[in-house]
Amino acid sequence: MSPESPFVPRGRRGAQRLWLWVMVLTANGGRCVYCDLADAETLEHERPVADQGHDVWWNLLPACDRCNGWKRGRTAAEWVADMKLQLRWPKLRFTKNTLPLATVEGIRARVGRTRAEIRDPDRSRWFEHHYGDRSRPPRRAGIHEVARECGRTLARYPHRPWTTPESPRATGRFCTRRMCCPGSHPDARWETVMVASLDHHRFQVAAFEEGLHPGDLLGNLVRRYLAERGGV
Ligand SMILES: [Zn+2]
Ligand SMILES: [Zn+2]
């Protein structure tokens, strides 16, 4: 995480920075953690702010507006318990609206998985690197558009970029994830190579199997060659 704490005063969800919104909204595949169906639209407090659940990033989960409104001031566990009672005894009023039973039964595991995803320091650092400098659009629809675009960008990677190793010269200021944008490193230089198309294809496959950006694999080969060759 950034040395600068993303903590903001309680109850000011709208004041969270853009990278934090995008980081939370893209967790759980961009879907609401509760119904697992609708697009995530808001940052939901898994533990309500009123119940000592501070408005800090590790208490936030992606939710749709409907589930956020239905859950209201309850913890996820309390809401699940109320919905189960309601589904069992529909005539008694434990809670006004419920999700289907199979969905309700998956909430606990989904919340746990999504919380672990959001608390992953490599993942949050990646979002801060990529979105930390951008200012928050004035409207929530603008934030949703950035989050959707981010989801589309992430779908292009063969691996989640934050799970791949960092370049050995990582400074902390630049994103140096090997499957992401190693070219942003201040010491990075580009080189172009000319190969036959069949070799190019086989090399791309080999890089994928190594879990490396083709450029990084090429860089490794060049370094090995230079080490073997010796001299300056
Ligand atoms: Zn929902
Ligand atoms: Zn990157």
PDB file of C-alpha atoms and ligand atoms in Angstrom:
ATOM      1  CA  MET A   1       0.000   0.000   0.000  1.00  0.00           C
ATOM      2  CA  SER A   2       0.900   3.608  -0.375  1.00  0.00           C
ATOM      3  CA  PRO A   3       2.546   5.217   2.643  1.00  0.00           C
ATOM      4  CA  GLU A   4      -0.271   7.740   2.365  1.00  0.00           C
ATOM      5  CA  SER A   5      -3.237   6.118   4.070  1.00  0.00           C
ATOM      6  CA  PRO A   6      -6.383   5.920   1.958  1.00  0.00           C
ATOM      7  CA  PHE A   7      -8.423   6.504   5.116  1.00  0.00           C
ATOM      8  CA  VAL A   8     -11.035   9.201   4.788  1.00  0.00           C
ATOM      9  CA  PRO A   9     -13.409  10.512   7.450  1.00  0.00           C
ATOM     10  CA  ARG A  10     -16.266   8.147   8.314  1.00  0.00           C
ATOM     11  CA  GLY A  11     -19.341   8.176   6.133  1.00  0.00           C
ATOM     12  CA  ARG A  12     -17.647   9.910   3.209  1.00  0.00           C
ATOM     13  CA  ARG A  13     -17.643   7.067   0.725  1.00  0.00           C
ATOM     14  CA  GLY A  14     -17.955   9.554  -2.140  1.00  0.00           C
ATOM     15  CA  ALA A  15     -14.682  11.160  -1.053  1.00  0.00           C
ATOM     16  CA  GLN A  16     -12.635   8.020  -1.728  1.00  0.00           C
ATOM     17  CA  ARG A  17     -10.056   8.405  -4.463  1.00  0.00           C
ATOM     18  CA  LEU A  18     -10.617   7.087  -7.994  1.00  0.00           C
ATOM     19  CA  TRP A  19      -8.065   4.256  -7.811  1.00  0.00           C
ATOM     20  CA  LEU A  20      -9.767   2.935  -4.689  1.00  0.00           C
ATOM     21  CA  TRP A  21     -13.200   2.999  -6.333  1.00  0.00           C
ATOM     22  CA  VAL A  22     -11.799   1.152  -9.381  1.00  0.00           C
ATOM     23  CA  MET A  23      -9.947  -1.333  -7.167  1.00  0.00           C
ATOM     24  CA  VAL A  24     -13.141  -2.228  -5.260  1.00  0.00           C
ATOM     25  CA  LEU A  25     -15.586  -2.099  -8.198  1.00  0.00           C
ATOM     26  CA  THR A  26     -13.457  -4.481 -10.306  1.00  0.00           C
ATOM     27  CA  ALA A  27     -13.187  -7.120  -7.538  1.00  0.00           C
ATOM     28  CA  ASN A  28     -15.446 -10.217  -7.829  1.00  0.00           C
ATOM     29  CA  GLY A  29     -15.241  -9.877 -11.615  1.00  0.00           C
ATOM     30  CA  GLY A  30     -16.953  -6.472 -11.454  1.00  0.00           C
ATOM     31  CA  ARG A  31     -20.170  -7.938 -10.055  1.00  0.00           C
ATOM     32  CA  CYS A  32     -22.044  -7.180  -6.838  1.00  0.00           C
ATOM     33  CA  VAL A  33     -20.659  -9.451  -4.104  1.00  0.00           C
ATOM     34  CA  TYR A  34     -24.177 -10.156  -2.752  1.00  0.00           C
ATOM     35  CA  CYS A  35     -26.392 -11.033  -5.753  1.00  0.00           C
ATOM     36  CA  ASP A  36     -23.330 -11.929  -7.919  1.00  0.00           C
ATOM     37  CA  LEU A  37     -25.415 -10.883 -10.931  1.00  0.00           C
ATOM     38  CA  ALA A  38     -25.634  -7.104 -11.256  1.00  0.00           C
ATOM     39  CA  ASP A  39     -22.687  -4.842 -12.063  1.00  0.00           C
ATOM     40  CA  ALA A  40     -21.039  -3.377  -8.972  1.00  0.00           C
ATOM     41  CA  GLU A  41     -22.172   0.235  -8.633  1.00  0.00           C
ATOM     42  CA  THR A  42     -21.169   1.357  -5.182  1.00  0.00           C
ATOM     43  CA  LEU A  43     -18.700   0.799  -2.359  1.00  0.00           C
ATOM     44  CA  GLU A  44     -20.581  -1.078   0.307  1.00  0.00           C
ATOM     45  CA  HIS A  45     -19.531  -1.259   3.952  1.00  0.00           C
ATOM     46  CA  GLU A  46     -19.470  -4.934   4.804  1.00  0.00           C
ATOM     47  CA  ARG A  47     -19.608  -3.834   8.415  1.00  0.00           C
ATOM     48  CA  PRO A  48     -21.814  -0.734   8.596  1.00  0.00           C
ATOM     49  CA  VAL A  49     -20.137   2.552   9.458  1.00  0.00           C
ATOM     50  CA  ALA A  50     -22.599   2.953  12.338  1.00  0.00           C
ATOM     51  CA  ASP A  51     -21.350  -0.355  13.822  1.00  0.00           C
ATOM     52  CA  GLN A  52     -17.674   0.606  14.202  1.00  0.00           C
ATOM     53  CA  GLY A  53     -17.108  -0.345  10.552  1.00  0.00           C
ATOM     54  CA  HIS A  54     -14.872   2.529   9.621  1.00  0.00           C
ATOM     55  CA  ASP A  55     -14.951   3.955   6.131  1.00  0.00           C
ATOM     56  CA  VAL A  56     -11.573   2.471   5.218  1.00  0.00           C
ATOM     57  CA  TRP A  57     -10.704   0.539   2.104  1.00  0.00           C
ATOM     58  CA  TRP A  58     -10.471  -2.857   3.773  1.00  0.00           C
ATOM     59  CA  ASN A  59     -14.094  -2.607   4.918  1.00  0.00           C
ATOM     60  CA  LEU A  60     -15.389  -1.885   1.406  1.00  0.00           C
ATOM     61  CA  LEU A  61     -16.974  -4.389  -0.975  1.00  0.00           C
ATOM     62  CA  PRO A  62     -18.449  -4.003  -4.481  1.00  0.00           C
ATOM     63  CA  ALA A  63     -22.267  -3.944  -4.448  1.00  0.00           C
ATOM     64  CA  CYS A  64     -25.162  -2.994  -6.674  1.00  0.00           C
ATOM     65  CA  ASP A  65     -27.424  -0.202  -5.491  1.00  0.00           C
ATOM     66  CA  ARG A  66     -30.330  -2.594  -4.938  1.00  0.00           C
ATOM     67  CA  CYS A  67     -28.397  -4.921  -2.591  1.00  0.00           C
ATOM     68  CA  ASN A  68     -26.832  -1.938  -0.833  1.00  0.00           C
ATOM     69  CA  GLY A  69     -30.339  -0.571  -0.203  1.00  0.00           C
ATOM     70  CA  TRP A  70     -31.720  -3.934   0.907  1.00  0.00           C
ATOM     71  CA  LYS A  71     -28.858  -4.670   3.310  1.00  0.00           C
ATOM     72  CA  ARG A  72     -28.891  -1.201   4.887  1.00  0.00           C
ATOM     73  CA  GLY A  73     -27.370  -1.008   8.378  1.00  0.00           C
ATOM     74  CA  ARG A  74     -26.710  -4.730   8.852  1.00  0.00           C
ATOM     75  CA  THR A  75     -23.490  -6.708   8.618  1.00  0.00           C
ATOM     76  CA  ALA A  76     -23.395  -9.282   5.790  1.00  0.00           C
ATOM     77  CA  ALA A  77     -23.848 -12.098   8.354  1.00  0.00           C
ATOM     78  CA  GLU A  78     -26.903 -10.410   9.909  1.00  0.00           C
ATOM     79  CA  TRP A  79     -28.482  -9.799   6.509  1.00  0.00           C
ATOM     80  CA  VAL A  80     -27.858 -13.423   5.428  1.00  0.00           C
ATOM     81  CA  ALA A  81     -29.466 -14.684   8.664  1.00  0.00           C
ATOM     82  CA  ASP A  82     -32.517 -12.424   8.140  1.00  0.00           C
ATOM     83  CA  MET A  83     -32.933 -13.536   4.523  1.00  0.00           C
ATOM     84  CA  LYS A  84     -32.723 -17.213   5.495  1.00  0.00           C
ATOM     85  CA  LEU A  85     -35.433 -16.749   8.143  1.00  0.00           C
ATOM     86  CA  GLN A  86     -37.554 -14.852   5.650  1.00  0.00           C
ATOM     87  CA  LEU A  87     -37.232 -17.598   3.018  1.00  0.00           C
ATOM     88  CA  ARG A  88     -38.161 -20.224   5.616  1.00  0.00           C
ATOM     89  CA  TRP A  89     -41.110 -18.358   7.101  1.00  0.00           C
ATOM     90  CA  PRO A  90     -42.306 -16.035   4.322  1.00  0.00           C
ATOM     91  CA  LYS A  91     -45.325 -14.835   6.322  1.00  0.00           C
ATOM     92  CA  LEU A  92     -43.212 -13.400   9.118  1.00  0.00           C
ATOM     93  CA  ARG A  93     -41.449 -10.129   8.392  1.00  0.00           C
ATOM     94  CA  PHE A  94     -37.759 -10.689   9.127  1.00  0.00           C
ATOM     95  CA  THR A  95     -36.665  -8.601   6.183  1.00  0.00           C
ATOM     96  CA  LYS A  96     -38.575  -6.959   3.379  1.00  0.00           C
ATOM     97  CA  ASN A  97     -36.753  -8.307   0.328  1.00  0.00           C
ATOM     98  CA  THR A  98     -34.663 -11.435  -0.192  1.00  0.00           C
ATOM     99  CA  LEU A  99     -32.361 -12.867  -2.806  1.00  0.00           C
ATOM    100  CA  PRO A 100     -32.884 -16.509  -3.946  1.00  0.00           C
ATOM    101  CA  LEU A 101     -31.703 -19.136  -1.421  1.00  0.00           C
ATOM    102  CA  ALA A 102     -28.814 -20.424  -3.581  1.00  0.00           C
ATOM    103  CA  THR A 103     -27.521 -16.850  -3.902  1.00  0.00           C
ATOM    104  CA  VAL A 104     -27.913 -16.212  -0.159  1.00  0.00           C
ATOM    105  CA  GLU A 105     -25.981 -19.382   0.644  1.00  0.00           C
ATOM    106  CA  GLY A 106     -23.062 -18.247  -1.506  1.00  0.00           C
ATOM    107  CA  ILE A 107     -22.704 -14.811   0.099  1.00  0.00           C
ATOM    108  CA  ARG A 108     -20.386 -15.824   2.922  1.00  0.00           C
ATOM    109  CA  ALA A 109     -17.840 -17.464   0.615  1.00  0.00           C
ATOM    110  CA  ARG A 110     -18.086 -14.630  -1.915  1.00  0.00           C
ATOM    111  CA  VAL A 111     -17.554 -11.959   0.732  1.00  0.00           C
ATOM    112  CA  GLY A 112     -14.514 -13.831   2.063  1.00  0.00           C
ATOM    113  CA  ARG A 113     -13.022 -14.315  -1.383  1.00  0.00           C
ATOM    114  CA  THR A 114     -13.689 -10.751  -2.494  1.00  0.00           C
ATOM    115  CA  ARG A 115     -12.355  -9.296   0.758  1.00  0.00           C
ATOM    116  CA  ALA A 116      -9.121 -11.265   0.297  1.00  0.00           C
ATOM    117  CA  GLU A 117      -8.935  -9.992  -3.286  1.00  0.00           C
ATOM    118  CA  ILE A 118      -9.351  -6.364  -2.182  1.00  0.00           C
ATOM    119  CA  ARG A 119      -6.847  -6.703   0.678  1.00  0.00           C
ATOM    120  CA  ASP A 120      -4.158  -8.210  -1.587  1.00  0.00           C
ATOM    121  CA  PRO A 121      -1.350  -5.612  -1.340  1.00  0.00           C
ATOM    122  CA  ASP A 122       0.075  -6.434  -4.809  1.00  0.00           C
ATOM    123  CA  ARG A 123      -3.332  -5.916  -6.362  1.00  0.00           C
ATOM    124  CA  SER A 124      -4.044  -2.614  -4.585  1.00  0.00           C
ATOM    125  CA  ARG A 125      -0.559  -1.344  -5.457  1.00  0.00           C
ATOM    126  CA  TRP A 126      -1.226  -2.105  -9.117  1.00  0.00           C
ATOM    127  CA  PHE A 127      -4.423  -0.020  -9.019  1.00  0.00           C
ATOM    128  CA  GLU A 128      -2.639   2.823  -7.277  1.00  0.00           C
ATOM    129  CA  HIS A 129       0.129   2.743  -9.923  1.00  0.00           C
ATOM    130  CA  HIS A 130      -2.336   2.826 -12.799  1.00  0.00           C
ATOM    131  CA  TYR A 131      -5.099   5.069 -11.470  1.00  0.00           C
ATOM    132  CA  GLY A 132      -3.475   6.936  -8.576  1.00  0.00           C
ATOM    133  CA  ASP A 133      -2.789  10.085 -10.592  1.00  0.00           C
ATOM    134  CA  ARG A 134      -6.225  10.348 -12.146  1.00  0.00           C
ATOM    135  CA  SER A 135      -8.816  12.598 -10.576  1.00  0.00           C
ATOM    136  CA  ARG A 136     -12.254  11.272  -9.756  1.00  0.00           C
ATOM    137  CA  PRO A 137     -14.947  12.068 -12.349  1.00  0.00           C
ATOM    138  CA  PRO A 138     -17.589  14.360 -10.848  1.00  0.00           C
ATOM    139  CA  ARG A 139     -20.427  11.900 -11.479  1.00  0.00           C
ATOM    140  CA  ARG A 140     -20.695   8.307 -10.330  1.00  0.00           C
ATOM    141  CA  ALA A 141     -21.512   7.201 -13.916  1.00  0.00           C
ATOM    142  CA  GLY A 142     -18.059   8.499 -14.894  1.00  0.00           C
ATOM    143  CA  ILE A 143     -16.447   6.344 -12.206  1.00  0.00           C
ATOM    144  CA  HIS A 144     -18.442   3.311 -13.428  1.00  0.00           C
ATOM    145  CA  GLU A 145     -17.175   3.925 -16.961  1.00  0.00           C
ATOM    146  CA  VAL A 146     -13.532   3.980 -15.745  1.00  0.00           C
ATOM    147  CA  ALA A 147     -14.124   0.747 -13.786  1.00  0.00           C
ATOM    148  CA  ARG A 148     -15.708  -0.956 -16.824  1.00  0.00           C
ATOM    149  CA  GLU A 149     -12.848   0.168 -19.054  1.00  0.00           C
ATOM    150  CA  CYS A 150     -10.401  -1.189 -16.471  1.00  0.00           C
ATOM    151  CA  GLY A 151     -12.253  -4.536 -16.493  1.00  0.00           C
ATOM    152  CA  ARG A 152     -11.950  -4.649 -20.286  1.00  0.00           C
ATOM    153  CA  THR A 153      -8.222  -3.835 -20.078  1.00  0.00           C
ATOM    154  CA  LEU A 154      -7.632  -6.553 -17.487  1.00  0.00           C
ATOM    155  CA  ALA A 155      -9.456  -9.112 -19.653  1.00  0.00           C
ATOM    156  CA  ARG A 156      -6.732  -8.654 -22.276  1.00  0.00           C
ATOM    157  CA  TYR A 157      -3.967  -9.938 -20.002  1.00  0.00           C
ATOM    158  CA  PRO A 158      -3.268 -13.669 -20.068  1.00  0.00           C
ATOM    159  CA  HIS A 159      -2.582 -13.366 -16.305  1.00  0.00           C
ATOM    160  CA  ARG A 160      -3.586 -10.852 -13.665  1.00  0.00           C
ATOM    161  CA  PRO A 161      -0.702  -8.389 -13.978  1.00  0.00           C
ATOM    162  CA  TRP A 162      -0.194  -8.059 -10.193  1.00  0.00           C
ATOM    163  CA  THR A 163       0.433 -11.806  -9.891  1.00  0.00           C
ATOM    164  CA  THR A 164       3.472 -11.666 -12.187  1.00  0.00           C
ATOM    165  CA  PRO A 165       6.928 -10.840 -10.810  1.00  0.00           C
ATOM    166  CA  GLU A 166       8.227  -7.300 -10.658  1.00  0.00           C
ATOM    167  CA  SER A 167      11.201  -6.153 -12.633  1.00  0.00           C
ATOM    168  CA  PRO A 168      14.313  -6.511 -10.417  1.00  0.00           C
ATOM    169  CA  ARG A 169      14.863  -2.757 -10.505  1.00  0.00           C
ATOM    170  CA  ALA A 170      11.423  -1.841  -9.210  1.00  0.00           C
ATOM    171  CA  THR A 171      11.534   1.522  -7.502  1.00  0.00           C
ATOM    172  CA  GLY A 172       8.040   1.586  -6.083  1.00  0.00           C
ATOM    173  CA  ARG A 173       7.207   4.717  -8.071  1.00  0.00           C
ATOM    174  CA  PHE A 174       6.634   2.942 -11.370  1.00  0.00           C
ATOM    175  CA  CYS A 175       4.580  -0.058 -12.341  1.00  0.00           C
ATOM    176  CA  THR A 176       7.172  -2.666 -13.218  1.00  0.00           C
ATOM    177  CA  ARG A 177       5.008  -5.781 -13.377  1.00  0.00           C
ATOM    178  CA  ARG A 178       6.474  -7.938 -16.107  1.00  0.00           C
ATOM    179  CA  MET A 179       3.180  -8.839 -17.757  1.00  0.00           C
ATOM    180  CA  CYS A 180       1.944  -5.274 -17.535  1.00  0.00           C
ATOM    181  CA  CYS A 181       3.986  -2.233 -18.477  1.00  0.00           C
ATOM    182  CA  PRO A 182       7.695  -2.829 -17.846  1.00  0.00           C
ATOM    183  CA  GLY A 183       8.431  -0.100 -20.407  1.00  0.00           C
ATOM    184  CA  SER A 184       7.422   2.539 -17.852  1.00  0.00           C
ATOM    185  CA  HIS A 185      10.576   1.873 -15.849  1.00  0.00           C
ATOM    186  CA  PRO A 186      13.055   4.795 -16.139  1.00  0.00           C
ATOM    187  CA  ASP A 187      15.858   2.404 -17.054  1.00  0.00           C
ATOM    188  CA  ALA A 188      13.874   0.506 -19.708  1.00  0.00           C
ATOM    189  CA  ARG A 189      14.894   0.747 -23.369  1.00  0.00           C
ATOM    190  CA  TRP A 190      13.161  -0.749 -26.411  1.00  0.00           C
ATOM    191  CA  GLU A 191      14.798  -2.919 -29.035  1.00  0.00           C
ATOM    192  CA  THR A 192      13.160  -4.284 -32.190  1.00  0.00           C
ATOM    193  CA  VAL A 193      13.837  -7.769 -33.526  1.00  0.00           C
ATOM    194  CA  MET A 194      13.135  -9.283 -36.934  1.00  0.00           C
ATOM    195  CA  VAL A 195      12.001 -12.938 -36.968  1.00  0.00           C
ATOM    196  CA  ALA A 196      10.111 -15.259 -39.308  1.00  0.00           C
ATOM    197  CA  SER A 197       6.411 -15.485 -38.565  1.00  0.00           C
ATOM    198  CA  LEU A 198       6.544 -19.123 -37.444  1.00  0.00           C
ATOM    199  CA  ASP A 199       9.378 -18.346 -35.003  1.00  0.00           C
ATOM    200  CA  HIS A 200       7.450 -15.300 -33.829  1.00  0.00           C
ATOM    201  CA  HIS A 201       4.404 -17.418 -33.102  1.00  0.00           C
ATOM    202  CA  ARG A 202       6.422 -20.090 -31.289  1.00  0.00           C
ATOM    203  CA  PHE A 203       8.203 -17.414 -29.275  1.00  0.00           C
ATOM    204  CA  GLN A 204       4.870 -15.857 -28.217  1.00  0.00           C
ATOM    205  CA  VAL A 205       3.648 -19.279 -27.062  1.00  0.00           C
ATOM    206  CA  ALA A 206       6.922 -19.877 -25.175  1.00  0.00           C
ATOM    207  CA  ALA A 207       6.648 -16.478 -23.438  1.00  0.00           C
ATOM    208  CA  PHE A 208       3.073 -17.241 -22.436  1.00  0.00           C
ATOM    209  CA  GLU A 209       4.144 -20.592 -21.000  1.00  0.00           C
ATOM    210  CA  GLU A 210       6.984 -18.907 -19.086  1.00  0.00           C
ATOM    211  CA  GLY A 211       4.483 -16.382 -17.670  1.00  0.00           C
ATOM    212  CA  LEU A 212       6.547 -13.537 -19.117  1.00  0.00           C
ATOM    213  CA  HIS A 213       5.954 -10.626 -21.457  1.00  0.00           C
ATOM    214  CA  PRO A 214       7.696 -11.579 -24.746  1.00  0.00           C
ATOM    215  CA  GLY A 215       9.892  -8.503 -24.357  1.00  0.00           C
ATOM    216  CA  ASP A 216      10.986  -9.651 -20.906  1.00  0.00           C
ATOM    217  CA  LEU A 217      11.808 -13.123 -22.172  1.00  0.00           C
ATOM    218  CA  LEU A 218      13.846 -11.532 -24.946  1.00  0.00           C
ATOM    219  CA  GLY A 219      15.554  -9.309 -22.366  1.00  0.00           C
ATOM    220  CA  ASN A 220      16.465 -12.401 -20.332  1.00  0.00           C
ATOM    221  CA  LEU A 221      17.979 -14.041 -23.434  1.00  0.00           C
ATOM    222  CA  VAL A 222      19.990 -10.904 -24.259  1.00  0.00           C
ATOM    223  CA  ARG A 223      21.295 -10.660 -20.677  1.00  0.00           C
ATOM    224  CA  ARG A 224      22.297 -14.345 -20.725  1.00  0.00           C
ATOM    225  CA  TYR A 225      24.094 -13.859 -24.038  1.00  0.00           C
ATOM    226  CA  LEU A 226      25.947 -10.789 -22.750  1.00  0.00           C
ATOM    227  CA  ALA A 227      26.964 -12.581 -19.552  1.00  0.00           C
ATOM    228  CA  GLU A 228      28.319 -15.527 -21.535  1.00  0.00           C
ATOM    229  CA  ARG A 229      30.089 -13.264 -23.997  1.00  0.00           C
ATOM    230  CA  GLY A 230      31.837 -11.347 -21.238  1.00  0.00           C
ATOM    231  CA  GLY A 231      33.645  -8.041 -21.752  1.00  0.00           C
ATOM    232  CA  VAL A 232      31.995  -4.619 -21.367  1.00  0.00           C
TER     233      VAL A 232
HETATM  234 ZN    ZN B   1     -26.540  -6.971  -5.866  1.00  0.00          ZN
HETATM  235 ZN    ZN B   2       1.515  -1.703 -15.269  1.00  0.00          ZN
END
